[in-house]
Coordinates of C-alpha atoms and ligand atoms in Angstrom, one line a residue:
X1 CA 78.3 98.6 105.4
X2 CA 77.0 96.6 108.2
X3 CA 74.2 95.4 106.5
X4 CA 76.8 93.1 104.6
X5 CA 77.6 91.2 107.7
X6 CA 75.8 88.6 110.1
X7 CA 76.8 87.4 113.2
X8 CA 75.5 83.6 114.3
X9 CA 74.0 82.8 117.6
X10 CA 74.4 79.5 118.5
X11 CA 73.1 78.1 121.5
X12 CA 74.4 75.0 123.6
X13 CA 72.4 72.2 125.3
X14 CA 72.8 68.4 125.7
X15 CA 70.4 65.6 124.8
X16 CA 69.9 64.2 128.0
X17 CA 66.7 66.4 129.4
X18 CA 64.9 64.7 126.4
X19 CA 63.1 65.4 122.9
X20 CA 60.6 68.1 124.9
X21 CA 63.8 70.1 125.8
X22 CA 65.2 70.0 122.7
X23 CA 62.1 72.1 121.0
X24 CA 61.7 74.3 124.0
X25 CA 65.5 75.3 124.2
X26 CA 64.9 75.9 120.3
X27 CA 61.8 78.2 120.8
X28 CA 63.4 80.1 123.1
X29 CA 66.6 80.9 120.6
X30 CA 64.5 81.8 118.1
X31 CA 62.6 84.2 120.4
X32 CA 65.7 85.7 121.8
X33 CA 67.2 86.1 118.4
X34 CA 64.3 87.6 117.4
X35 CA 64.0 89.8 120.8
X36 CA 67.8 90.6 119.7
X37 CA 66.9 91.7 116.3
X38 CA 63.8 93.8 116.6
X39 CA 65.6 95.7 119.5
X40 CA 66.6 98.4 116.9
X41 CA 70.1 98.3 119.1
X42 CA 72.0 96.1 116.7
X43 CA 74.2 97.5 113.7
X44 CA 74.0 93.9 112.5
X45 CA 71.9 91.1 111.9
X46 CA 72.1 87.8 114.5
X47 CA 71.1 84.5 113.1
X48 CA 70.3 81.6 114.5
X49 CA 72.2 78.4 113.3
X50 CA 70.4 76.3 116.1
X51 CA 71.1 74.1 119.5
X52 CA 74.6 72.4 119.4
X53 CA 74.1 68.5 121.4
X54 CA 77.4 67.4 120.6
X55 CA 80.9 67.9 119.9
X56 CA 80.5 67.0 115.8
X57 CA 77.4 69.3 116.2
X58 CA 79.7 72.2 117.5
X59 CA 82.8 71.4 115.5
X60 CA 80.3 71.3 112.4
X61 CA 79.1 74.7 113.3
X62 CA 82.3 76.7 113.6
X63 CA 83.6 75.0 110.6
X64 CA 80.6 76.7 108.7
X65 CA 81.1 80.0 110.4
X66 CA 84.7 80.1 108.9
X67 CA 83.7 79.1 105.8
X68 CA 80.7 82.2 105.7
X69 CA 82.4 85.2 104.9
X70 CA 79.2 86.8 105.5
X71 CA 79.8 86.1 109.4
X72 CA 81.8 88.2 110.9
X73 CA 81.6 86.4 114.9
X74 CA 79.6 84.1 116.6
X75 CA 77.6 84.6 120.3
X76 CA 77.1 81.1 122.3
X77 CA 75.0 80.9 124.7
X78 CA 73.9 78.0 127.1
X79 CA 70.4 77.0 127.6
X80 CA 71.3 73.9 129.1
X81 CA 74.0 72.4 131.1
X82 CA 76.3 71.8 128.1
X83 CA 79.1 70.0 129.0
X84 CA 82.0 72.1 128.0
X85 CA 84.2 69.1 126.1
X86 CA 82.5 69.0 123.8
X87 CA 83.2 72.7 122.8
X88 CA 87.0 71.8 122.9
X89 CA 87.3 70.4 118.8
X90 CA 85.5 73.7 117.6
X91 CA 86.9 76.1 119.6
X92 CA 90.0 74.7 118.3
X93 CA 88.6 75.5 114.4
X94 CA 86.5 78.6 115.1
X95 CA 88.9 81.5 114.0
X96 CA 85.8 84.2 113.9
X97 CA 85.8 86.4 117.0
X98 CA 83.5 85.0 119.6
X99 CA 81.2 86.4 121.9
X100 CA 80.1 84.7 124.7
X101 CA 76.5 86.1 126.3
X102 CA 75.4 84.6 129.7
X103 CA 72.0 85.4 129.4
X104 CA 68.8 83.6 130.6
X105 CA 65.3 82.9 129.0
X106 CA 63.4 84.4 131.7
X107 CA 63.6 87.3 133.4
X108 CA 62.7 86.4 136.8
X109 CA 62.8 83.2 138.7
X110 CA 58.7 82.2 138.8
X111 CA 58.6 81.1 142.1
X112 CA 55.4 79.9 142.3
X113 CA 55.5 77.6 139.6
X114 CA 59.3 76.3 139.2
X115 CA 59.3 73.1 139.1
X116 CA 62.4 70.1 138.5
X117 CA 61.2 70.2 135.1
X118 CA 62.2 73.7 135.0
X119 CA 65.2 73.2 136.0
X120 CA 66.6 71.2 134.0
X121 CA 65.9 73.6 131.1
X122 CA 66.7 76.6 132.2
X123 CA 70.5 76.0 133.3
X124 CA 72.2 79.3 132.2
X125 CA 73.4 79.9 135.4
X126 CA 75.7 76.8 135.9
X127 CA 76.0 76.2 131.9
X128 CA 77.7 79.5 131.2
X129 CA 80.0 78.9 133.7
X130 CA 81.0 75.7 132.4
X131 CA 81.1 77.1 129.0
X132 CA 83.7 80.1 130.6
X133 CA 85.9 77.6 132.2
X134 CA 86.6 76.0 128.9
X135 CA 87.1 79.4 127.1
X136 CA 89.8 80.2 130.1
X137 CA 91.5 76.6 129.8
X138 CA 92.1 77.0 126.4
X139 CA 92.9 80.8 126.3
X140 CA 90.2 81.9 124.2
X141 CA 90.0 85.2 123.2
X142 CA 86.5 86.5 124.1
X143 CA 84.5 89.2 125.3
X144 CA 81.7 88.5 127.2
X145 CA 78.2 89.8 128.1
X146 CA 76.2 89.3 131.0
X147 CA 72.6 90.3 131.5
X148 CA 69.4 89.8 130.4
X149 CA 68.8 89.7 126.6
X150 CA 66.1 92.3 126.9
X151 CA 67.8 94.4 128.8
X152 CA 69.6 97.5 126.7
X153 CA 72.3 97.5 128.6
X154 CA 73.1 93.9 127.7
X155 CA 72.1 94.4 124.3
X156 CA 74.6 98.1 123.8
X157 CA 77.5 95.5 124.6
X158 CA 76.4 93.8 122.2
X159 CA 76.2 96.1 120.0
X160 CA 80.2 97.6 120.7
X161 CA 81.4 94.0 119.9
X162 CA 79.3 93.4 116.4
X163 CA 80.7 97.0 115.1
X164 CA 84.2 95.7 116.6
X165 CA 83.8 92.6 115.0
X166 CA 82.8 94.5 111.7
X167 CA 86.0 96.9 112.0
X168 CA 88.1 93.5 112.1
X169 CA 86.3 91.6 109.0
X170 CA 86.8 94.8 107.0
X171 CA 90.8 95.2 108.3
X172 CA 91.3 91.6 107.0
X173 CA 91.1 92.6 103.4
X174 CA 92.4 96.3 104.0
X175 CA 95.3 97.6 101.5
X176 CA 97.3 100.6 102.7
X177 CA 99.0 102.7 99.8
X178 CA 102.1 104.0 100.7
X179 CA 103.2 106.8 98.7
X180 CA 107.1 106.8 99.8
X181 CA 108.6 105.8 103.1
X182 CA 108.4 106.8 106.5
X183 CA 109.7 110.5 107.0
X184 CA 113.3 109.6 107.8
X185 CA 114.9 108.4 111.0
X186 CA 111.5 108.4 112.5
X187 CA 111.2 105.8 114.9
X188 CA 107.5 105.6 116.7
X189 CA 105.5 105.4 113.3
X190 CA 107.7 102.7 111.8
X191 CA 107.3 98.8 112.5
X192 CA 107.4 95.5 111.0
X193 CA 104.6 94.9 108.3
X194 CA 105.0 91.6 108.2
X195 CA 103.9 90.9 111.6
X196 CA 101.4 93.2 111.0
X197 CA 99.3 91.7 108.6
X198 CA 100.0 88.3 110.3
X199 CA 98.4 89.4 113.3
X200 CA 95.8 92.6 112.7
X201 CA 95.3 91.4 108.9
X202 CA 96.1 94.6 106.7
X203 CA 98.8 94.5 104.1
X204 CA 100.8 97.5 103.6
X205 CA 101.9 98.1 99.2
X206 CA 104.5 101.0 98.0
X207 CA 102.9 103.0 95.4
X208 CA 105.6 105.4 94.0
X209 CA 104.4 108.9 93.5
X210 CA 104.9 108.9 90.2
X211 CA 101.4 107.1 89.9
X212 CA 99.3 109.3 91.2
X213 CA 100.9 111.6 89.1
X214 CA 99.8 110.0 86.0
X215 CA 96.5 109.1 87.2
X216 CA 96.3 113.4 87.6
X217 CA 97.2 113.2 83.7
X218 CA 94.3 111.6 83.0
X219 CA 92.0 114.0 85.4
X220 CA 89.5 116.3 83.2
X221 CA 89.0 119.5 83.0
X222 CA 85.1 119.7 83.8
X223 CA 85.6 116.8 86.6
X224 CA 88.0 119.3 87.9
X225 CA 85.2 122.0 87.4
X226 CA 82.2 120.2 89.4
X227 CA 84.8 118.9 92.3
X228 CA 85.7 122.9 92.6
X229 CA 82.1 123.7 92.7
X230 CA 81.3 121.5 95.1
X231 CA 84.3 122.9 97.3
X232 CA 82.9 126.3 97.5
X233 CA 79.7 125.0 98.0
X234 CA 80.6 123.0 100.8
X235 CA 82.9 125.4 102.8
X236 CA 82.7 128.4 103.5
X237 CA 85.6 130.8 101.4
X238 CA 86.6 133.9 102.0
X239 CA 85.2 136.4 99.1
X240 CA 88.3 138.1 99.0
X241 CA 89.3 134.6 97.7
X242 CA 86.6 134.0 95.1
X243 CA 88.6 136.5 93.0
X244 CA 92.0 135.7 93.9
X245 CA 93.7 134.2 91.1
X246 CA 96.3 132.2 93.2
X247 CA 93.6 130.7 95.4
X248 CA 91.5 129.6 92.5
X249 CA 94.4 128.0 91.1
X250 CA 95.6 126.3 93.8
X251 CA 92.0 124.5 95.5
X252 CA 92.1 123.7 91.2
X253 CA 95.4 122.2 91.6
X254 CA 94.0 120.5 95.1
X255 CA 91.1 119.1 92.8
X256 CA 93.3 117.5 90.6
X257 CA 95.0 115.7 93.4
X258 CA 91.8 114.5 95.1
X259 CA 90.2 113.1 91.9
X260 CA 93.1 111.4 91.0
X261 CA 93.7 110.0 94.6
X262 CA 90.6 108.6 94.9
X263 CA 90.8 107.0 91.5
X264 CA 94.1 105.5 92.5
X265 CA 92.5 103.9 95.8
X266 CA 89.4 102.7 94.3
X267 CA 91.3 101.0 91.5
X268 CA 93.5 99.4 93.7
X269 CA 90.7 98.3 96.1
X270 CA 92.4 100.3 98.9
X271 CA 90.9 101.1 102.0
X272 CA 93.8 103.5 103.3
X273 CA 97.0 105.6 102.2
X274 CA 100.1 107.7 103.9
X275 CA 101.5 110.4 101.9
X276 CA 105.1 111.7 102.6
X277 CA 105.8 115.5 102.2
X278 CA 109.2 114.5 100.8
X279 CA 107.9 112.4 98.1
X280 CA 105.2 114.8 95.8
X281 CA 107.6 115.0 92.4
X282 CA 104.9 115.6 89.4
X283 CA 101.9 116.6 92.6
X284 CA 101.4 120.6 92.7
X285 CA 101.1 120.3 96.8
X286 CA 101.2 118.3 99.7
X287 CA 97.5 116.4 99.0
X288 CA 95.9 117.9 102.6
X289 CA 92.6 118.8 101.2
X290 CA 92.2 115.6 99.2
X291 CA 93.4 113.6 102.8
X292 CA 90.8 115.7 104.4
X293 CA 88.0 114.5 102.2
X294 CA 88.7 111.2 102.0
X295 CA 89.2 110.6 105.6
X296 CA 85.8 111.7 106.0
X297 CA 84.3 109.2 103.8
X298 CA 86.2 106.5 105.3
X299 CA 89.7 106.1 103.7
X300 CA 92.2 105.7 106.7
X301 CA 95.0 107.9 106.6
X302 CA 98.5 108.5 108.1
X303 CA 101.1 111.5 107.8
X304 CA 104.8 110.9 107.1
X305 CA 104.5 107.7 105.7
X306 CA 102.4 106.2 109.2
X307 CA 100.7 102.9 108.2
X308 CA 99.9 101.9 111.5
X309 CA 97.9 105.1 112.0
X310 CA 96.2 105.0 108.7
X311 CA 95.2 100.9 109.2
X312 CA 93.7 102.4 112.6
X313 CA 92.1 105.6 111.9
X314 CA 90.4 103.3 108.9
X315 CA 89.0 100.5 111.8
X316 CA 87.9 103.2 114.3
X317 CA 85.9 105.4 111.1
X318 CA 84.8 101.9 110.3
X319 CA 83.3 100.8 113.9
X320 CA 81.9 104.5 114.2
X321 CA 79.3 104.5 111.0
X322 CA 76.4 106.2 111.8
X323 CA 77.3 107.7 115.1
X324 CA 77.1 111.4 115.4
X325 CA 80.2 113.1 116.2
X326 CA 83.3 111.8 113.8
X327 CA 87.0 110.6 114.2
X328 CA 90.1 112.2 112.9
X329 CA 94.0 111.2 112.5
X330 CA 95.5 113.8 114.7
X331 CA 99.3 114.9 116.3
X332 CA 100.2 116.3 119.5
X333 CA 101.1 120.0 118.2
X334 CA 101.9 122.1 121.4
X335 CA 101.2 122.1 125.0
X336 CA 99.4 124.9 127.0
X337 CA 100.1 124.7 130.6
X338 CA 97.4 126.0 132.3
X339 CA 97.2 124.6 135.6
X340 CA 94.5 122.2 136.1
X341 CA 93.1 123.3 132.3
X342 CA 97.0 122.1 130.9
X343 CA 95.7 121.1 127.6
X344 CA 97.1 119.5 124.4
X345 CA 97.0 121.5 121.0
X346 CA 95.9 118.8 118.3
X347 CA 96.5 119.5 115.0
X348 CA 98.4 118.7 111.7
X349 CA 100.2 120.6 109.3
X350 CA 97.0 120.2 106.9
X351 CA 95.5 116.7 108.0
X352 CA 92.5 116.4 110.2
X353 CA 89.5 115.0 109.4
X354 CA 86.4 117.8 109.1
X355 CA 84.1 114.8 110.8
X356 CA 85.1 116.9 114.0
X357 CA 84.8 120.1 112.9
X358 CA 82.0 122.4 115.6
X359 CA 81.1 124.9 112.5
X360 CA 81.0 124.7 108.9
X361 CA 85.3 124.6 107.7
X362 CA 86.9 127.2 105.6
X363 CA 88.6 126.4 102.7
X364 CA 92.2 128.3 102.6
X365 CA 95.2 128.6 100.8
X366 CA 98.2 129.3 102.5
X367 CA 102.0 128.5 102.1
X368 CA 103.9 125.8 103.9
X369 CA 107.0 126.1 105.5
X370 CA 108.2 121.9 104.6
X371 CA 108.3 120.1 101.4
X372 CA 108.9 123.0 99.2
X373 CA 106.3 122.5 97.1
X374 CA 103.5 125.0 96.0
X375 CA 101.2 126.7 98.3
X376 CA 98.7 124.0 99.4
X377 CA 94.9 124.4 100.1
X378 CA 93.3 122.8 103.2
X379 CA 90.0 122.7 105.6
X380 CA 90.4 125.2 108.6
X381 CA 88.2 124.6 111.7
X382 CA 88.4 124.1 115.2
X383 CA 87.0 120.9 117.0
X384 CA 83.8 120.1 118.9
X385 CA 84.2 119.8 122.4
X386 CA 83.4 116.5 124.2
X387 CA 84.3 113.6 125.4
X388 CA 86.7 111.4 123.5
X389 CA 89.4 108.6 122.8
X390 CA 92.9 108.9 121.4
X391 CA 94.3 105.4 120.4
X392 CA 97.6 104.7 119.0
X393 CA 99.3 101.2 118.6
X394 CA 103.5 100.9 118.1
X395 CA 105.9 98.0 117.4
X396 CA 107.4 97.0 120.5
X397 CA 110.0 94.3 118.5
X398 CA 108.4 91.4 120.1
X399 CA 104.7 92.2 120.0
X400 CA 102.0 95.2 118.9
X401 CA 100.7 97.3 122.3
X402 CA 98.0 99.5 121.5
X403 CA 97.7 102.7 123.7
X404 CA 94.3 104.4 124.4
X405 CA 93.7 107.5 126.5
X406 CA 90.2 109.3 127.4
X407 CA 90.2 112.7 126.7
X408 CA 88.4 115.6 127.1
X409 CA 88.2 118.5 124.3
X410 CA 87.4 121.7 125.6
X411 CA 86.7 124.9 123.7
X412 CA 89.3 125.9 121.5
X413 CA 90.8 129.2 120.1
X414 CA 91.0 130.5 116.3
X415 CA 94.9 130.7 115.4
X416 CA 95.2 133.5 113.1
X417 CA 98.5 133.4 111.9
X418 CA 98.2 129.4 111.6
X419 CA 96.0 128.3 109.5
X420 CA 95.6 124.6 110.2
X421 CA 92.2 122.5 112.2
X422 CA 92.8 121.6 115.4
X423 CA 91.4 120.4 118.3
X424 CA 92.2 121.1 121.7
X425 CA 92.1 118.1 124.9
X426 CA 93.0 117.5 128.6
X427 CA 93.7 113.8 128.3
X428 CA 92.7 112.0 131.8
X429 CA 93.3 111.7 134.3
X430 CA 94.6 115.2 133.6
X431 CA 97.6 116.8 131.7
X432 CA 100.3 115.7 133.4
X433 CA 99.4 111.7 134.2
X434 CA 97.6 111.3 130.9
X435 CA 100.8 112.9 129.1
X436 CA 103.4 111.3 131.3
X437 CA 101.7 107.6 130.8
X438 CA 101.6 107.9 127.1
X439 CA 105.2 109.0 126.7
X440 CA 105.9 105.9 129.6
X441 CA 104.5 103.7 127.1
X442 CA 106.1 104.3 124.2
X443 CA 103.0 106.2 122.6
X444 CA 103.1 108.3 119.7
X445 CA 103.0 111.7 118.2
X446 CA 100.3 110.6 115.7
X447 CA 96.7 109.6 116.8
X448 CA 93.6 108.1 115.7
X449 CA 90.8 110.0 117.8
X450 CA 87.1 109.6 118.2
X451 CA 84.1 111.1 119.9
X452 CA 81.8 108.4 119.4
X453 CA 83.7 105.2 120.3
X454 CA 84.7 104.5 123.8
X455 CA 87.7 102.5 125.4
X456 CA 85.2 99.1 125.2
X457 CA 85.2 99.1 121.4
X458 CA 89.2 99.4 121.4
X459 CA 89.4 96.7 124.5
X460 CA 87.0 94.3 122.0
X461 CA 89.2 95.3 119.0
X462 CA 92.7 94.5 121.1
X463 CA 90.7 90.9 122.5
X464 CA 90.3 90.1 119.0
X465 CA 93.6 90.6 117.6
X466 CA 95.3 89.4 120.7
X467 CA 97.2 92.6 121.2
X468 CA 98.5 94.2 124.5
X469 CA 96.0 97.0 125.6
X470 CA 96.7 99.9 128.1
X471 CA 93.9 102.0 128.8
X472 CA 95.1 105.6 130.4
X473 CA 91.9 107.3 132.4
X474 CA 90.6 108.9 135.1
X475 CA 91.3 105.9 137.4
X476 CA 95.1 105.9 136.1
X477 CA 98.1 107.0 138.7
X478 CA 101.6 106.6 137.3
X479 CA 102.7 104.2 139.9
X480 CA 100.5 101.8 139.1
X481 CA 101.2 102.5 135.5
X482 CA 104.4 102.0 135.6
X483 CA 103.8 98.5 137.7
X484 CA 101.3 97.3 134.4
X485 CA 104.1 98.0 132.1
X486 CA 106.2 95.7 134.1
X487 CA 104.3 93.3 134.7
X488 CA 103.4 93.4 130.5
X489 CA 106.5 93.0 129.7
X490 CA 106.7 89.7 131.9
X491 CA 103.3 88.2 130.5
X492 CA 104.4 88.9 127.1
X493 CA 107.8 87.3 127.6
X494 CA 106.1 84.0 128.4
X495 CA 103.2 84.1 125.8
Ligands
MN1 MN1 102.9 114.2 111.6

């Protein structure tokens, strides 16, 4: 889906080197954009929208760039001493996340050869920094990348912020289907929609269940037939199962569900859902297999009514395409204290994404003790191990704080009598800080993990929407912790 999306490059000068700067500091964008794109290291394409001189130039520029729903940000760079009032109008329009690169045409100063001449073209050095005071006068949100534009490392940055920047043009559109409320009296997963979709972009509908229902009404027979064929081909099912009237009737019943939930979303142009284990009057089971599926292709989802979770577990799934190792909503289950190895069970009653899953998931059919509704069938697996975030963001009255630990999952253990996927993590900087600066915060029960993204794709995402951030890692001691949180709730009084 990235290939829907552009990101402009637009680079700043002044007129007053002359009409031979003019078409060097042009050649050299157009290089650099071109270095930028052939690098094979960015998910989307830059283009170049040329040399700004002048404030009308830059105000022009940024106007366009809001007007192109095609662009989803926009890098500056300055070749040239670009004087930065002349940025003040447009930064004032430009409401596309911005990405500001202090970079250099060359490489290496040519020693031998550098002349005045030189000079006064090749400016980076003092024009980014006059380009960064601006952006810090005015209280831009930014990120910004330094280094070389040929250098990977530079370029990776890059390359966090355009999938970021991706995530955020595709959570401005997003529609969440609630079927029912939250579970009741729950607190943490609750919040205020409004504000939400004012300031991360996502609006939040009730559906009533009775929908879905209908929509199930309408499922066939024979679509029901290939989707269960394609279950046992899939996953791997017990033969003592294949002949098992109840199992076959229930992964049926599970069919009828996914078909019609899908149906449901796509109609409705929604990019995420919650369910409610309350709320399934005319639905056979709680919809876990069908959540499982359609988590993995990209739907965000949240348990007990969690929107918040769903909208995220949707961005994160989003800034991950193509990246090996998968993302899953998840909940703190049980704890295992274990010393230095004190881990965190991660589970849900049927809910995890197989994205994680380290061997092929078995399809099972089991009863469930909440709800009383029929027997419902789900994807059992354990988790690969590796490195990881778990991000969570809660409603803290006055503003949104987004929590984001590193974790570590480690080899977990079949659980025979409870047949669920799970994954198993020390969160950093081990059990007890990592736990004990989560619950400090505020965090959740409910998370939105991932192997493949890292804690600079969630600081971009929180730059963007202008969002407290708290990151909880191997550097983190509760003392200072518990001084941030203080000191947050200070900065955000006077915002
Ligand atoms: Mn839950």
């Amino acid at each position: 889906m990235f290939e829907n999306y552009e990101v402009w490059f637009v680079t700043g000068a002044q007129l007053l080197y002359g009409g031979d700067a003019v078409i060097a500091v042009d050649a050299h964008s157009n290089e650099m954009v071109n270095g930028l794109n052939e690098s094979g290291r960015l998910p989307v394409k830059v283009v170049y929208k040329g040399t700004v001189n002048s404030s009308k130039e830059v105000t022009a520029t940024f106007k366009a760039a809001n007007n192109e729903n095609k662009c989803i940000g926009v890098i500056t760079w300055m070749h040239t001493f670009s004087p930065a009032k002349m940025w003040i109008h447009g930064l004032q329009e430009l409401r596309k996340p911005l990405c500001h690169f202090h970079t250099q045409f060359n490489k290496e100063i040519p020693w031998d050869t550098m002349d005045m001449d030189f000079m006064n073209l090749n400016q980076s050095a003092h024009g980014d920094r006059e380009f960064g005071h601006i952006t810090a006068r005015m209280r831009r949100p930014r990120k910004l990348v330094v280094g070389h534009w040929q250098d990977a490392a530079a370029q990776e940055k890059i390359a966090v912020w355009m999938r970021v920047a991706a995530a955020w043009a595709d959570a401005q559109d997003m529609l969440i289907v609630r079927f029912g409320d939250q579970m009741n009296n729950v607190a943490v997963t609750d919040g205020d929609k409004v504000d939400a979709e004012m300031r991360l972009g996502y609006h939040v509908d009730y559906c009533p269940i009775a929908e879905l229902a209908a929509y199930q009404n309408n499922v066939t027979e024979a679509e029901v037939d290939k989707l269960v064929e394609t279950y046992k081909k899939e996953y791997a099912v017990a033969p003592a199962d294949l002949g098992n009237e109840h199992f076959l009737k229930q992964i049926r019943n599970a069919a009828y569900a996914e078909i019609a939930l899908r149906r449901l979303l796509k109609d409705k142009g929604a990019k995420a859902f919650t369910t409610n284990f309350d709320d399934l009057e005319g639905i056979d089971q709680l919809p876990g297999l069908a959540s499982q599926r359609l988590m993995a292709e990209g739907y965000g989802f949240g348990a007990e009514g969690d929107w918040k979770t769903a909208a995220l577990y949707r961005t994160m799934w989003f800034m991950g395409q193509g990246l090996p190792k998968g993302c899953s909503f998840l909940e703190d289950y049980t704890l295992n204290f274990d010393g230095e190895k004190s881990a965190i069970l991660q589970a849900h009653m049927l809910e995890v994404c197989p994205l994680i899953a380290e061997q092929k998931p078995r399809l099972e059919v089991h009863p469930l003790g909440i709800g009383g509704k029929n027997d419902p069938a789900r994807l059992v697996f354990t988790s690969k191990e590796g490195e990881g975030i778990a991000a969570t963001i809660i409603d803290l009255g006055n503003r949104f704080r987004m929590i984001v630990n590193k974790v570590d999952c480690i080899k977990s253990k079949p659980l025979p009598k409870l047949p669920v996927a799970s994954a198993l993590w020390i969160p950093r900087p081990n059990f007890a800080v990592g736990a004990g600066a989560w619950i400090l915060a505020g965090g959740t029960h409910h998370s939105s993990f991932s192997y493949d993204l890292t804690v600079e794709y969630l600081e971009d995402y929180a730059e963007i929407a202008g969002i407290e951030m708290l990151v909880i890692d191997e550097n983190t001691t509760l003392t200072e912790f518990k001084k941030e949180l203080r000191l947050n709730e200070v900065y955000y009084l006077l915002k």
